[in-house]
Amino acid sequence: MLKNVSERETLETLIAQINELLIEIKNEQKNMKKEIQNNHKINMQKFSKLLEFNEINDMTNTIFERRIESIEKLLYEVFKS
C-alpha cells in the first residue's frame, strides 16, 4: 500500500509539473501571437509606404520620359531640317 501512495504522489507531482509547463507554453504562445500581430501591422505599414514611394517614383519617371521624348522630338526636328 505504501508503494501505491508513493506512486500516486509521484504521479500527482508529475501531473502538476506538466500543468505548469502547459500554462507556461500557453502564455508564451499568447505573447508570440501578440508579437506576430504587432509585427504584421508594422510590416503592412511599411509595405504601404513602399507602394506609395513606388507610385511617386512611377509618376516621376513618367514626367522625365515625357520631357526626354519632347527633347528628342525637338532634336530630331532641328537635325532634320
Coordinates of C-alpha atoms in Angstrom, one line a residue:
M1 CA 0.0 0.0 0.0
L2 CA 2.9 2.4 0.7
K3 CA 4.1 1.8 -2.8
N4 CA 0.7 2.8 -4.3
V5 CA 0.6 6.0 -2.2
S6 CA 4.2 6.9 -3.2
E7 CA 3.4 6.2 -6.8
R8 CA 0.2 8.3 -6.6
E9 CA 2.1 11.2 -5.1
T10 CA 4.8 10.9 -7.7
L11 CA 2.1 10.9 -10.5
E12 CA 0.3 13.9 -8.9
T13 CA 3.6 15.8 -8.7
L14 CA 4.3 14.9 -12.4
I15 CA 0.8 16.0 -13.4
A16 CA 1.3 19.3 -11.5
Q17 CA 4.6 19.9 -13.3
I18 CA 3.0 19.1 -16.6
N19 CA 0.2 21.5 -15.9
E20 CA 2.7 24.3 -15.0
L21 CA 4.6 23.7 -18.3
L22 CA 1.3 23.8 -20.2
I23 CA 0.4 27.1 -18.6
E24 CA 3.9 28.5 -19.5
I25 CA 3.5 27.3 -23.1
K26 CA 0.1 28.8 -23.3
N27 CA 1.3 32.2 -22.0
E28 CA 4.3 32.1 -24.4
Q29 CA 2.0 31.3 -27.3
K30 CA -0.2 34.3 -26.3
N31 CA 2.8 36.6 -26.2
M32 CA 4.1 35.2 -29.6
K33 CA 0.6 35.8 -31.1
K34 CA 0.6 39.5 -29.9
E35 CA 4.1 40.0 -31.2
I36 CA 3.3 38.5 -34.5
Q37 CA 0.2 40.7 -34.8
N38 CA 2.2 43.7 -34.0
N39 CA 5.0 42.8 -36.5
H40 CA 2.3 42.2 -39.1
K41 CA 0.8 45.6 -38.5
I42 CA 4.3 47.2 -38.8
N43 CA 5.1 45.3 -41.9
M44 CA 1.8 46.3 -43.6
Q45 CA 2.6 50.0 -42.8
K46 CA 6.0 49.6 -44.3
F47 CA 4.5 47.9 -47.3
S48 CA 2.0 50.7 -47.7
K49 CA 4.8 53.3 -47.6
L50 CA 6.8 51.3 -50.2
L51 CA 3.7 51.2 -52.5
E52 CA 3.3 55.0 -52.1
F53 CA 7.0 55.5 -52.9
N54 CA 6.7 53.3 -55.9
E55 CA 3.7 55.3 -57.2
I56 CA 5.7 58.5 -56.7
N57 CA 8.6 57.0 -58.5
D58 CA 6.4 55.9 -61.4
M59 CA 5.0 59.4 -61.7
T60 CA 8.4 61.0 -61.7
N61 CA 9.7 58.5 -64.3
T62 CA 6.7 59.3 -66.5
I63 CA 7.4 63.0 -66.3
F64 CA 11.1 62.5 -67.2
E65 CA 10.1 60.2 -70.0
R66 CA 7.8 62.9 -71.5
R67 CA 10.5 65.5 -71.1
I68 CA 13.1 63.3 -72.8
E69 CA 10.6 62.5 -75.6
S70 CA 9.9 66.1 -76.2
I71 CA 13.7 66.9 -76.3
E72 CA 14.2 64.0 -78.7
K73 CA 11.5 65.4 -80.9
L74 CA 13.0 68.8 -80.9
L75 CA 16.5 67.5 -81.7
Y76 CA 15.0 65.4 -84.5
E77 CA 13.3 68.4 -85.9
V78 CA 16.5 70.6 -85.6
F79 CA 18.7 67.9 -87.3
K80 CA 16.1 67.0 -89.9
S81 CA 16.0 70.5 -91.3

